[in-house]
Amino acid sequence: LESGQITVQLAQLRSETGDPDGALAAWERAEGLHPVAEKSFAEWLHARLADALFAKGRLAEAAVRARQAGGTYYDAFAE
C-alpha cells in the first residue's frame, strides 16, 4: 500500500482482529508513509507502535515508543 491513511486503517483492523504481527508491520509501514507528520499525529503513531510492540512482547522497544508518544499514560507505560 502507498496510502498512509489506508495503511493506518489496515493496522487498526489487524490490531482489532488479533493479528499482532500484521498490525505491527502495518503500523511500521504507516510510519514510513508519513515521514513529515504533524507532532500530534507522530505522537499518536508512536503510541500505536508502543501498543503493538507490547502485544508482541518486545518490551524495551515498546518503552522507547511510549516515551516518544508522551502523555501521562505512555510515560507510565515506559517505566
Coordinates of C-alpha atoms in Angstrom, one line a residue:
L1 CA 0.0 0.0 0.0
E2 CA 1.1 3.5 -0.7
S3 CA -1.6 5.4 1.1
G4 CA -0.7 6.3 4.7
Q5 CA -4.3 6.7 5.8
I6 CA -5.3 3.3 4.2
T7 CA -2.3 1.7 5.9
V8 CA -3.4 3.2 9.3
Q9 CA -6.9 1.7 8.8
L10 CA -5.3 -1.7 7.9
A11 CA -3.2 -1.5 11.1
Q12 CA -6.2 -0.7 13.2
L13 CA -8.2 -3.6 11.6
R14 CA -5.3 -6.0 12.2
S15 CA -5.0 -4.8 15.8
E16 CA -8.7 -5.2 16.5
T17 CA -8.8 -8.7 14.9
G18 CA -5.9 -10.1 17.0
D19 CA -3.2 -10.1 14.4
P20 CA -0.2 -8.6 16.3
D21 CA 2.3 -9.4 13.5
G22 CA 0.2 -7.9 10.8
A23 CA -0.6 -4.9 13.0
L24 CA 3.0 -4.1 13.8
A25 CA 4.0 -4.5 10.2
A26 CA 1.2 -2.1 9.1
W27 CA 2.0 0.4 11.8
E28 CA 5.7 0.4 10.8
R29 CA 4.6 0.9 7.1
A30 CA 2.3 3.7 8.1
E31 CA 5.2 5.4 9.9
G32 CA 7.3 5.2 6.7
L33 CA 4.5 6.7 4.7
H34 CA 4.3 9.7 7.0
P35 CA 7.9 10.9 7.1
V36 CA 6.9 14.5 7.9
A37 CA 4.0 14.1 10.2
E38 CA 2.5 16.7 12.5
K39 CA 3.6 16.4 16.1
S40 CA 0.2 15.2 17.4
F41 CA -0.1 12.5 14.7
A42 CA 3.5 11.4 15.2
E43 CA 2.8 11.0 19.0
W44 CA -0.4 9.1 18.2
L45 CA 1.5 6.8 15.9
H46 CA 4.3 6.2 18.5
A47 CA 1.5 5.2 20.9
R48 CA 0.1 2.7 18.5
L49 CA 3.5 1.3 17.8
A50 CA 4.2 1.0 21.6
D51 CA 0.9 -0.9 21.9
A52 CA 1.8 -3.2 19.0
L53 CA 5.3 -3.9 20.3
F54 CA 4.0 -4.6 23.8
A55 CA 1.5 -7.1 22.3
K56 CA 4.5 -8.9 20.7
G57 CA 6.4 -8.9 24.0
R58 CA 9.0 -6.5 22.7
L59 CA 9.0 -4.5 25.9
A60 CA 12.2 -2.5 25.5
E61 CA 11.2 -1.3 22.1
A62 CA 7.7 -0.6 23.4
A63 CA 9.1 1.6 26.1
V64 CA 11.1 3.7 23.6
R65 CA 8.0 4.3 21.6
A66 CA 5.9 5.1 24.7
R67 CA 8.5 7.8 25.6
Q68 CA 8.2 9.2 22.2
A69 CA 4.4 9.2 22.5
G70 CA 4.4 11.1 25.7
G71 CA 1.4 11.9 27.9
T72 CA 0.7 10.6 31.4
Y73 CA -0.4 7.1 30.3
Y74 CA 2.5 6.4 28.0
D75 CA 5.1 8.0 30.3
A76 CA 4.0 5.5 33.0
F77 CA 3.9 2.7 30.3
A78 CA 7.5 3.5 29.5
E79 CA 8.5 2.9 33.1

